[in-house]
Amino acid sequence: MKVLVTNDDGIFAEGIYKLAKKLSEKFDVYVVAPDRQRSATGHAITMHHPLRVNKVKFFDTDILAWAVNGTPTDCVKLGIEAILDIKPDIIISGINDGPNLGTDVLYSGTVSAAIEGAIHGFKSLAISMVSKKDIDYDFGADFSLKIAEKLLEKELPNNTLLNINIPDCSRQEVKGIKVTTLGIRRYKNSFIKRIDPRGQEYYWLGGEIVKEIQNETSDIACVEDNYISITPIHFDLTKFEAIEEIKKWDLKSI
């Protein structure tokens, strides 16, 4: 079995190293990932300058790896359409340094890379560690291998991927696994205003998470209760329940 691995933290991030090395115990692994940090790029693709691809030595492994000066989505497109002379059986994006929960998946380069894989018809998953310090990437990698093997045995609906978040606790404290829905993420004080040495205003995007009551089936509630969250994501954003109501509008009068 063959797996294409990517991320949004850059090809030399610890998370992708631990992931690819663990997967290589069971799979033929190919890495195509950004040459630098590309977090929060969403599903962006590069159209206005050339994409450059460099084959690199991937840490202490013999894994074939390429660094791309583009986004995670670019990496998946290039990997399956230009770089690799094989088709992967599965595409895995991660292991992300930090969570990709709720509506934040819309901004996530990690999740977008997996979405691109699903768009092209491949089994795909994104995996993230909710911890921001003392991250146990080995645990994340172990779980990634197991869920990848399970996904290859099973079927998902078309255009569907799995978004996985591992809670901020030790592996011994993990209570289990839950299949979840996307929660809601909102932020306050998102922009910090500053003045540069020339007296010009500029802004840093930051912000604090607004604590909201989450549905108990949500990914956010799940990881807060020390469960691993698996959320099936479908990228058809159509709100089907609204179609018939909007058809009743007098649109001809516009």
PDB file of C-alpha atoms in Angstrom:
ATOM      1  CA  MET A   1       0.000   0.000   0.000  1.00  0.00           C
ATOM      2  CA  LYS A   2       1.161   3.511  -0.836  1.00  0.00           C
ATOM      3  CA  VAL A   3       0.559   6.686   1.146  1.00  0.00           C
ATOM      4  CA  LEU A   4       1.111  10.326   0.243  1.00  0.00           C
ATOM      5  CA  VAL A   5       1.918  12.427   3.311  1.00  0.00           C
ATOM      6  CA  THR A   6       1.734  16.207   3.551  1.00  0.00           C
ATOM      7  CA  ASN A   7       1.146  18.923   6.164  1.00  0.00           C
ATOM      8  CA  ASP A   8       0.955  22.692   6.659  1.00  0.00           C
ATOM      9  CA  ASP A   9       3.738  23.065   9.256  1.00  0.00           C
ATOM     10  CA  GLY A  10       6.497  22.508   6.706  1.00  0.00           C
ATOM     11  CA  ILE A  11       8.373  19.467   5.513  1.00  0.00           C
ATOM     12  CA  PHE A  12      10.890  19.565   8.360  1.00  0.00           C
ATOM     13  CA  ALA A  13       8.323  19.785  11.170  1.00  0.00           C
ATOM     14  CA  GLU A  14       8.508  17.104  13.846  1.00  0.00           C
ATOM     15  CA  GLY A  15       4.907  16.022  13.324  1.00  0.00           C
ATOM     16  CA  ILE A  16       5.281  15.006   9.685  1.00  0.00           C
ATOM     17  CA  TYR A  17       8.569  13.260  10.457  1.00  0.00           C
ATOM     18  CA  LYS A  18       7.057  11.103  13.201  1.00  0.00           C
ATOM     19  CA  LEU A  19       3.993  10.405  11.043  1.00  0.00           C
ATOM     20  CA  ALA A  20       5.880   9.395   7.905  1.00  0.00           C
ATOM     21  CA  LYS A  21       8.414   7.297   9.799  1.00  0.00           C
ATOM     22  CA  LYS A  22       5.684   5.350  11.606  1.00  0.00           C
ATOM     23  CA  LEU A  23       3.657   4.826   8.421  1.00  0.00           C
ATOM     24  CA  SER A  24       6.761   3.512   6.671  1.00  0.00           C
ATOM     25  CA  GLU A  25       6.599   0.445   8.925  1.00  0.00           C
ATOM     26  CA  LYS A  26       3.562  -0.747   6.948  1.00  0.00           C
ATOM     27  CA  PHE A  27       3.314   1.434   3.811  1.00  0.00           C
ATOM     28  CA  ASP A  28       5.395   2.770   0.962  1.00  0.00           C
ATOM     29  CA  VAL A  29       5.535   6.436   1.990  1.00  0.00           C
ATOM     30  CA  TYR A  30       5.971   9.503  -0.207  1.00  0.00           C
ATOM     31  CA  VAL A  31       6.189  12.992   1.268  1.00  0.00           C
ATOM     32  CA  VAL A  32       5.247  16.132  -0.651  1.00  0.00           C
ATOM     33  CA  ALA A  33       4.991  19.080   1.710  1.00  0.00           C
ATOM     34  CA  PRO A  34       5.507  22.853   1.910  1.00  0.00           C
ATOM     35  CA  ASP A  35       9.071  24.064   2.226  1.00  0.00           C
ATOM     36  CA  ARG A  36       8.063  26.270   5.190  1.00  0.00           C
ATOM     37  CA  GLN A  37       5.236  27.038   7.596  1.00  0.00           C
ATOM     38  CA  ARG A  38       1.910  27.327   5.757  1.00  0.00           C
ATOM     39  CA  SER A  39      -0.649  27.189   8.555  1.00  0.00           C
ATOM     40  CA  ALA A  40      -4.070  28.836   8.080  1.00  0.00           C
ATOM     41  CA  THR A  41      -3.750  29.005   4.294  1.00  0.00           C
ATOM     42  CA  GLY A  42      -7.068  27.218   3.902  1.00  0.00           C
ATOM     43  CA  HIS A  43      -7.652  25.749   0.450  1.00  0.00           C
ATOM     44  CA  ALA A  44      -5.491  28.298  -1.361  1.00  0.00           C
ATOM     45  CA  ILE A  45      -3.675  27.314  -4.553  1.00  0.00           C
ATOM     46  CA  THR A  46      -0.787  29.097  -6.264  1.00  0.00           C
ATOM     47  CA  MET A  47      -1.617  30.705  -9.612  1.00  0.00           C
ATOM     48  CA  HIS A  48       0.509  33.833  -9.988  1.00  0.00           C
ATOM     49  CA  HIS A  49       4.050  32.543  -9.639  1.00  0.00           C
ATOM     50  CA  PRO A  50       5.841  29.288 -10.461  1.00  0.00           C
ATOM     51  CA  LEU A  51       5.756  26.326  -8.118  1.00  0.00           C
ATOM     52  CA  ARG A  52       9.242  25.028  -7.419  1.00  0.00           C
ATOM     53  CA  VAL A  53       9.824  21.460  -6.272  1.00  0.00           C
ATOM     54  CA  ASN A  54      13.032  20.210  -4.657  1.00  0.00           C
ATOM     55  CA  LYS A  55      13.797  16.643  -3.711  1.00  0.00           C
ATOM     56  CA  VAL A  56      15.146  16.621  -0.141  1.00  0.00           C
ATOM     57  CA  LYS A  57      16.751  14.269   2.352  1.00  0.00           C
ATOM     58  CA  PHE A  58      13.953  13.479   4.802  1.00  0.00           C
ATOM     59  CA  PHE A  59      15.637  13.454   8.203  1.00  0.00           C
ATOM     60  CA  ASP A  60      17.290  10.071   8.964  1.00  0.00           C
ATOM     61  CA  THR A  61      15.051   8.056   6.625  1.00  0.00           C
ATOM     62  CA  ASP A  62      15.115   6.747   3.069  1.00  0.00           C
ATOM     63  CA  ILE A  63      11.597   8.088   2.445  1.00  0.00           C
ATOM     64  CA  LEU A  64      11.247   9.883  -0.882  1.00  0.00           C
ATOM     65  CA  ALA A  65      10.381  13.502  -0.136  1.00  0.00           C
ATOM     66  CA  TRP A  66       9.849  16.744  -2.047  1.00  0.00           C
ATOM     67  CA  ALA A  67       9.625  20.298  -0.692  1.00  0.00           C
ATOM     68  CA  VAL A  68       7.291  22.693  -2.512  1.00  0.00           C
ATOM     69  CA  ASN A  69       7.221  26.493  -2.313  1.00  0.00           C
ATOM     70  CA  GLY A  70       3.429  26.430  -2.232  1.00  0.00           C
ATOM     71  CA  THR A  71       0.423  25.611  -0.093  1.00  0.00           C
ATOM     72  CA  PRO A  72      -0.656  22.240   1.299  1.00  0.00           C
ATOM     73  CA  THR A  73      -3.291  22.023  -1.441  1.00  0.00           C
ATOM     74  CA  ASP A  74      -0.595  22.687  -4.054  1.00  0.00           C
ATOM     75  CA  CYS A  75       1.414  19.832  -2.565  1.00  0.00           C
ATOM     76  CA  VAL A  76      -1.404  17.313  -2.904  1.00  0.00           C
ATOM     77  CA  LYS A  77      -2.233  18.419  -6.459  1.00  0.00           C
ATOM     78  CA  LEU A  78       1.422  18.261  -7.492  1.00  0.00           C
ATOM     79  CA  GLY A  79       1.974  14.969  -5.728  1.00  0.00           C
ATOM     80  CA  ILE A  80      -0.818  13.108  -7.491  1.00  0.00           C
ATOM     81  CA  GLU A  81      -0.716  14.923 -10.837  1.00  0.00           C
ATOM     82  CA  ALA A  82       2.968  15.633 -11.482  1.00  0.00           C
ATOM     83  CA  ILE A  83       5.546  14.331  -9.019  1.00  0.00           C
ATOM     84  CA  LEU A  84       4.628  10.732  -8.269  1.00  0.00           C
ATOM     85  CA  ASP A  85       4.571   8.063 -10.937  1.00  0.00           C
ATOM     86  CA  ILE A  86       2.185   5.999  -8.792  1.00  0.00           C
ATOM     87  CA  LYS A  87      -1.261   6.646  -7.363  1.00  0.00           C
ATOM     88  CA  PRO A  88      -1.463   6.541  -3.559  1.00  0.00           C
ATOM     89  CA  ASP A  89      -3.968   4.328  -1.782  1.00  0.00           C
ATOM     90  CA  ILE A  90      -4.465   6.968   0.897  1.00  0.00           C
ATOM     91  CA  ILE A  91      -3.509  10.603   1.578  1.00  0.00           C
ATOM     92  CA  ILE A  92      -2.694  11.714   5.125  1.00  0.00           C
ATOM     93  CA  SER A  93      -2.158  15.319   6.223  1.00  0.00           C
ATOM     94  CA  GLY A  94      -0.430  16.036   9.532  1.00  0.00           C
ATOM     95  CA  ILE A  95       0.479  15.602  12.252  1.00  0.00           C
ATOM     96  CA  ASN A  96      -0.558  19.186  12.907  1.00  0.00           C
ATOM     97  CA  ASP A  97       0.945  21.182  15.769  1.00  0.00           C
ATOM     98  CA  GLY A  98      -2.318  22.247  17.429  1.00  0.00           C
ATOM     99  CA  PRO A  99      -6.031  21.572  16.962  1.00  0.00           C
ATOM    100  CA  ASN A 100      -8.195  21.764  13.876  1.00  0.00           C
ATOM    101  CA  LEU A 101     -11.633  21.826  15.454  1.00  0.00           C
ATOM    102  CA  GLY A 102     -15.073  23.098  14.548  1.00  0.00           C
ATOM    103  CA  THR A 103     -15.371  25.886  12.025  1.00  0.00           C
ATOM    104  CA  ASP A 104     -11.602  26.417  12.137  1.00  0.00           C
ATOM    105  CA  VAL A 105     -11.349  23.624   9.559  1.00  0.00           C
ATOM    106  CA  LEU A 106     -12.309  26.273   6.987  1.00  0.00           C
ATOM    107  CA  TYR A 107      -8.967  28.027   7.597  1.00  0.00           C
ATOM    108  CA  SER A 108      -6.854  24.928   8.074  1.00  0.00           C
ATOM    109  CA  GLY A 109      -4.154  24.029   5.578  1.00  0.00           C
ATOM    110  CA  THR A 110      -3.946  20.588   7.171  1.00  0.00           C
ATOM    111  CA  VAL A 111      -7.614  19.822   6.593  1.00  0.00           C
ATOM    112  CA  SER A 112      -7.625  21.472   3.159  1.00  0.00           C
ATOM    113  CA  ALA A 113      -4.874  19.147   1.985  1.00  0.00           C
ATOM    114  CA  ALA A 114      -7.022  16.163   2.954  1.00  0.00           C
ATOM    115  CA  ILE A 115     -10.024  17.772   1.266  1.00  0.00           C
ATOM    116  CA  GLU A 116      -8.003  18.054  -1.945  1.00  0.00           C
ATOM    117  CA  GLY A 117      -7.238  14.370  -1.706  1.00  0.00           C
ATOM    118  CA  ALA A 118     -10.939  13.580  -1.338  1.00  0.00           C
ATOM    119  CA  ILE A 119     -11.794  15.839  -4.290  1.00  0.00           C
ATOM    120  CA  HIS A 120      -9.520  13.664  -6.418  1.00  0.00           C
ATOM    121  CA  GLY A 121     -11.235  10.514  -5.174  1.00  0.00           C
ATOM    122  CA  PHE A 122      -8.626   9.299  -2.686  1.00  0.00           C
ATOM    123  CA  LYS A 123      -9.243   8.083   0.834  1.00  0.00           C
ATOM    124  CA  SER A 124      -7.961  10.960   2.947  1.00  0.00           C
ATOM    125  CA  LEU A 125      -7.549  11.997   6.552  1.00  0.00           C
ATOM    126  CA  ALA A 126      -6.198  14.943   8.515  1.00  0.00           C
ATOM    127  CA  ILE A 127      -4.746  14.463  11.965  1.00  0.00           C
ATOM    128  CA  SER A 128      -3.974  17.091  14.609  1.00  0.00           C
ATOM    129  CA  MET A 129      -2.718  17.190  18.176  1.00  0.00           C
ATOM    130  CA  VAL A 130      -4.703  19.558  20.394  1.00  0.00           C
ATOM    131  CA  SER A 131      -1.697  20.061  22.684  1.00  0.00           C
ATOM    132  CA  LYS A 132       0.447  23.139  22.131  1.00  0.00           C
ATOM    133  CA  LYS A 133       3.372  22.023  24.309  1.00  0.00           C
ATOM    134  CA  ASP A 134       4.978  18.685  25.148  1.00  0.00           C
ATOM    135  CA  ILE A 135       3.249  17.159  22.133  1.00  0.00           C
ATOM    136  CA  ASP A 136       3.367  13.354  22.022  1.00  0.00           C
ATOM    137  CA  TYR A 137       3.785  12.961  18.281  1.00  0.00           C
ATOM    138  CA  ASP A 138       4.645   9.294  18.766  1.00  0.00           C
ATOM    139  CA  PHE A 139       1.138   8.679  20.096  1.00  0.00           C
ATOM    140  CA  GLY A 140      -0.322  10.647  17.202  1.00  0.00           C
ATOM    141  CA  ALA A 141       1.720   8.619  14.741  1.00  0.00           C
ATOM    142  CA  ASP A 142       0.713   5.309  16.334  1.00  0.00           C
ATOM    143  CA  PHE A 143      -2.954   6.252  16.103  1.00  0.00           C
ATOM    144  CA  SER A 144      -2.548   7.535  12.540  1.00  0.00           C
ATOM    145  CA  LEU A 145      -1.191   4.175  11.410  1.00  0.00           C
ATOM    146  CA  LYS A 146      -4.064   2.288  13.039  1.00  0.00           C
ATOM    147  CA  ILE A 147      -6.798   4.543  11.638  1.00  0.00           C
ATOM    148  CA  ALA A 148      -5.172   4.489   8.190  1.00  0.00           C
ATOM    149  CA  GLU A 149      -5.238   0.688   8.187  1.00  0.00           C
ATOM    150  CA  LYS A 150      -8.885   0.757   9.268  1.00  0.00           C
ATOM    151  CA  LEU A 151      -9.813   3.312   6.610  1.00  0.00           C
ATOM    152  CA  LEU A 152      -8.235   1.171   3.903  1.00  0.00           C
ATOM    153  CA  GLU A 153     -10.427  -1.750   4.992  1.00  0.00           C
ATOM    154  CA  LYS A 154     -13.640   0.289   4.960  1.00  0.00           C
ATOM    155  CA  GLU A 155     -15.568   2.564   2.604  1.00  0.00           C
ATOM    156  CA  LEU A 156     -16.616   6.191   3.026  1.00  0.00           C
ATOM    157  CA  PRO A 157     -19.222   8.122   1.031  1.00  0.00           C
ATOM    158  CA  ASN A 158     -17.835   9.956  -1.998  1.00  0.00           C
ATOM    159  CA  ASN A 159     -16.160  13.320  -1.346  1.00  0.00           C
ATOM    160  CA  THR A 160     -15.707  12.542   2.354  1.00  0.00           C
ATOM    161  CA  LEU A 161     -12.601  12.692   4.533  1.00  0.00           C
ATOM    162  CA  LEU A 162     -11.851  12.124   8.204  1.00  0.00           C
ATOM    163  CA  ASN A 163     -10.696  14.969  10.448  1.00  0.00           C
ATOM    164  CA  ILE A 164      -9.034  13.632  13.596  1.00  0.00           C
ATOM    165  CA  ASN A 165      -8.080  15.550  16.737  1.00  0.00           C
ATOM    166  CA  ILE A 166      -6.170  13.974  19.636  1.00  0.00           C
ATOM    167  CA  PRO A 167      -6.893  15.621  23.024  1.00  0.00           C
ATOM    168  CA  ASP A 168      -4.505  17.583  25.217  1.00  0.00           C
ATOM    169  CA  CYS A 169      -3.641  14.796  27.637  1.00  0.00           C
ATOM    170  CA  SER A 170      -1.302  11.852  27.957  1.00  0.00           C
ATOM    171  CA  ARG A 171      -2.104   8.698  26.013  1.00  0.00           C
ATOM    172  CA  GLN A 172      -2.928   7.009  29.326  1.00  0.00           C
ATOM    173  CA  GLU A 173      -5.597   9.649  30.024  1.00  0.00           C
ATOM    174  CA  VAL A 174      -7.358   9.271  26.665  1.00  0.00           C
ATOM    175  CA  LYS A 175     -10.837   7.885  27.416  1.00  0.00           C
ATOM    176  CA  GLY A 176     -11.519   6.487  23.974  1.00  0.00           C
ATOM    177  CA  ILE A 177     -12.672   7.488  20.511  1.00  0.00           C
ATOM    178  CA  LYS A 178     -15.862   9.290  19.470  1.00  0.00           C
ATOM    179  CA  VAL A 179     -17.305  10.007  16.040  1.00  0.00           C
ATOM    180  CA  THR A 180     -18.308  13.655  16.175  1.00  0.00           C
ATOM    181  CA  THR A 181     -19.802  16.667  14.429  1.00  0.00           C
ATOM    182  CA  LEU A 182     -18.065  19.987  13.842  1.00  0.00           C
ATOM    183  CA  GLY A 183     -18.429  22.454  16.701  1.00  0.00           C
ATOM    184  CA  ILE A 184     -18.399  26.247  16.546  1.00  0.00           C
ATOM    185  CA  ARG A 185     -15.250  28.324  17.012  1.00  0.00           C
ATOM    186  CA  ARG A 186     -15.485  32.093  17.490  1.00  0.00           C
ATOM    187  CA  TYR A 187     -12.846  34.591  18.587  1.00  0.00           C
ATOM    188  CA  LYS A 188     -12.769  37.992  20.285  1.00  0.00           C
ATOM    189  CA  ASN A 189     -10.182  40.759  20.135  1.00  0.00           C
ATOM    190  CA  SER A 190      -8.941  39.211  16.917  1.00  0.00           C
ATOM    191  CA  PHE A 191      -6.738  42.118  15.798  1.00  0.00           C
ATOM    192  CA  ILE A 192      -3.955  43.765  17.764  1.00  0.00           C
ATOM    193  CA  LYS A 193      -3.157  47.281  16.553  1.00  0.00           C
ATOM    194  CA  ARG A 194       0.453  48.510  16.636  1.00  0.00           C
ATOM    195  CA  ILE A 195       2.585  51.322  15.243  1.00  0.00           C
ATOM    196  CA  ASP A 196       5.722  50.634  13.210  1.00  0.00           C
ATOM    197  CA  PRO A 197       8.959  52.722  13.483  1.00  0.00           C
ATOM    198  CA  ARG A 198       7.694  54.971  10.669  1.00  0.00           C
ATOM    199  CA  GLY A 199       4.489  55.775  12.488  1.00  0.00           C
ATOM    200  CA  GLN A 200       2.267  53.631  10.308  1.00  0.00           C
ATOM    201  CA  GLU A 201      -0.480  51.482  11.799  1.00  0.00           C
ATOM    202  CA  TYR A 202      -0.399  47.718  11.358  1.00  0.00           C
ATOM    203  CA  TYR A 203      -2.282  44.785  12.791  1.00  0.00           C
ATOM    204  CA  TRP A 204      -1.468  41.333  14.112  1.00  0.00           C
ATOM    205  CA  LEU A 205      -4.179  38.691  13.882  1.00  0.00           C
ATOM    206  CA  GLY A 206      -4.535  37.009  17.245  1.00  0.00           C
ATOM    207  CA  GLY A 207      -7.589  36.737  19.444  1.00  0.00           C
ATOM    208  CA  GLU A 208      -8.979  34.616  22.224  1.00  0.00           C
ATOM    209  CA  ILE A 209     -11.401  31.749  21.793  1.00  0.00           C
ATOM    210  CA  VAL A 210     -14.899  32.612  22.945  1.00  0.00           C
ATOM    211  CA  LYS A 211     -16.050  29.909  25.333  1.00  0.00           C
ATOM    212  CA  GLU A 212     -19.393  28.654  24.038  1.00  0.00           C
ATOM    213  CA  ILE A 213     -21.723  25.856  24.963  1.00  0.00           C
ATOM    214  CA  GLN A 214     -21.024  23.071  22.490  1.00  0.00           C
ATOM    215  CA  ASN A 215     -23.284  20.264  21.416  1.00  0.00           C
ATOM    216  CA  GLU A 216     -22.162  17.146  23.277  1.00  0.00           C
ATOM    217  CA  THR A 217     -21.612  15.417  19.928  1.00  0.00           C
ATOM    218  CA  SER A 218     -19.180  18.099  18.723  1.00  0.00           C
ATOM    219  CA  ASP A 219     -15.473  17.593  18.192  1.00  0.00           C
ATOM    220  CA  ILE A 220     -14.715  20.437  20.607  1.00  0.00           C
ATOM    221  CA  ALA A 221     -16.710  18.905  23.473  1.00  0.00           C
ATOM    222  CA  CYS A 222     -15.195  15.524  22.704  1.00  0.00           C
ATOM    223  CA  VAL A 223     -11.527  16.536  22.984  1.00  0.00           C
ATOM    224  CA  GLU A 224     -12.254  18.659  26.055  1.00  0.00           C
ATOM    225  CA  ASP A 225     -13.461  15.441  27.679  1.00  0.00           C
ATOM    226  CA  ASN A 226     -10.238  13.659  26.650  1.00  0.00           C
ATOM    227  CA  TYR A 227     -11.645  11.639  23.758  1.00  0.00           C
ATOM    228  CA  ILE A 228     -10.090  11.325  20.321  1.00  0.00           C
ATOM    229  CA  SER A 229     -12.442  12.988  17.858  1.00  0.00           C
ATOM    230  CA  ILE A 230     -13.110  11.597  14.380  1.00  0.00           C
ATOM    231  CA  THR A 231     -15.283  13.882  12.262  1.00  0.00           C
ATOM    232  CA  PRO A 232     -16.354  12.860   8.766  1.00  0.00           C
ATOM    233  CA  ILE A 233     -16.305  16.011   6.610  1.00  0.00           C
ATOM    234  CA  HIS A 234     -18.123  16.498   3.331  1.00  0.00           C
ATOM    235  CA  PHE A 235     -17.163  19.531   1.272  1.00  0.00           C
ATOM    236  CA  ASP A 236     -20.531  20.116  -0.385  1.00  0.00           C
ATOM    237  CA  LEU A 237     -21.560  23.269   1.511  1.00  0.00           C
ATOM    238  CA  THR A 238     -25.074  23.366   0.047  1.00  0.00           C
ATOM    239  CA  LYS A 239     -27.776  23.946   2.685  1.00  0.00           C
ATOM    240  CA  PHE A 240     -30.346  21.631   1.136  1.00  0.00           C
ATOM    241  CA  GLU A 241     -33.067  22.489   3.649  1.00  0.00           C
ATOM    242  CA  ALA A 242     -33.045  26.109   2.411  1.00  0.00           C
ATOM    243  CA  ILE A 243     -33.494  25.346  -1.285  1.00  0.00           C
ATOM    244  CA  GLU A 244     -37.271  24.981  -1.299  1.00  0.00           C
ATOM    245  CA  GLU A 245     -37.732  28.051   0.898  1.00  0.00           C
ATOM    246  CA  ILE A 246     -35.634  30.234  -1.403  1.00  0.00           C
ATOM    247  CA  LYS A 247     -37.541  28.937  -4.430  1.00  0.00           C
ATOM    248  CA  LYS A 248     -40.639  30.534  -2.877  1.00  0.00           C
ATOM    249  CA  TRP A 249     -39.070  33.992  -3.013  1.00  0.00           C
ATOM    250  CA  ASP A 250     -40.318  36.273  -5.761  1.00  0.00           C
ATOM    251  CA  LEU A 251     -36.955  36.236  -7.550  1.00  0.00           C
ATOM    252  CA  LYS A 252     -38.446  37.422 -10.857  1.00  0.00           C
ATOM    253  CA  SER A 253     -39.118  40.818  -9.280  1.00  0.00           C
ATOM    254  CA  ILE A 254     -35.422  41.468  -8.681  1.00  0.00           C
TER     255      ILE A 254
END
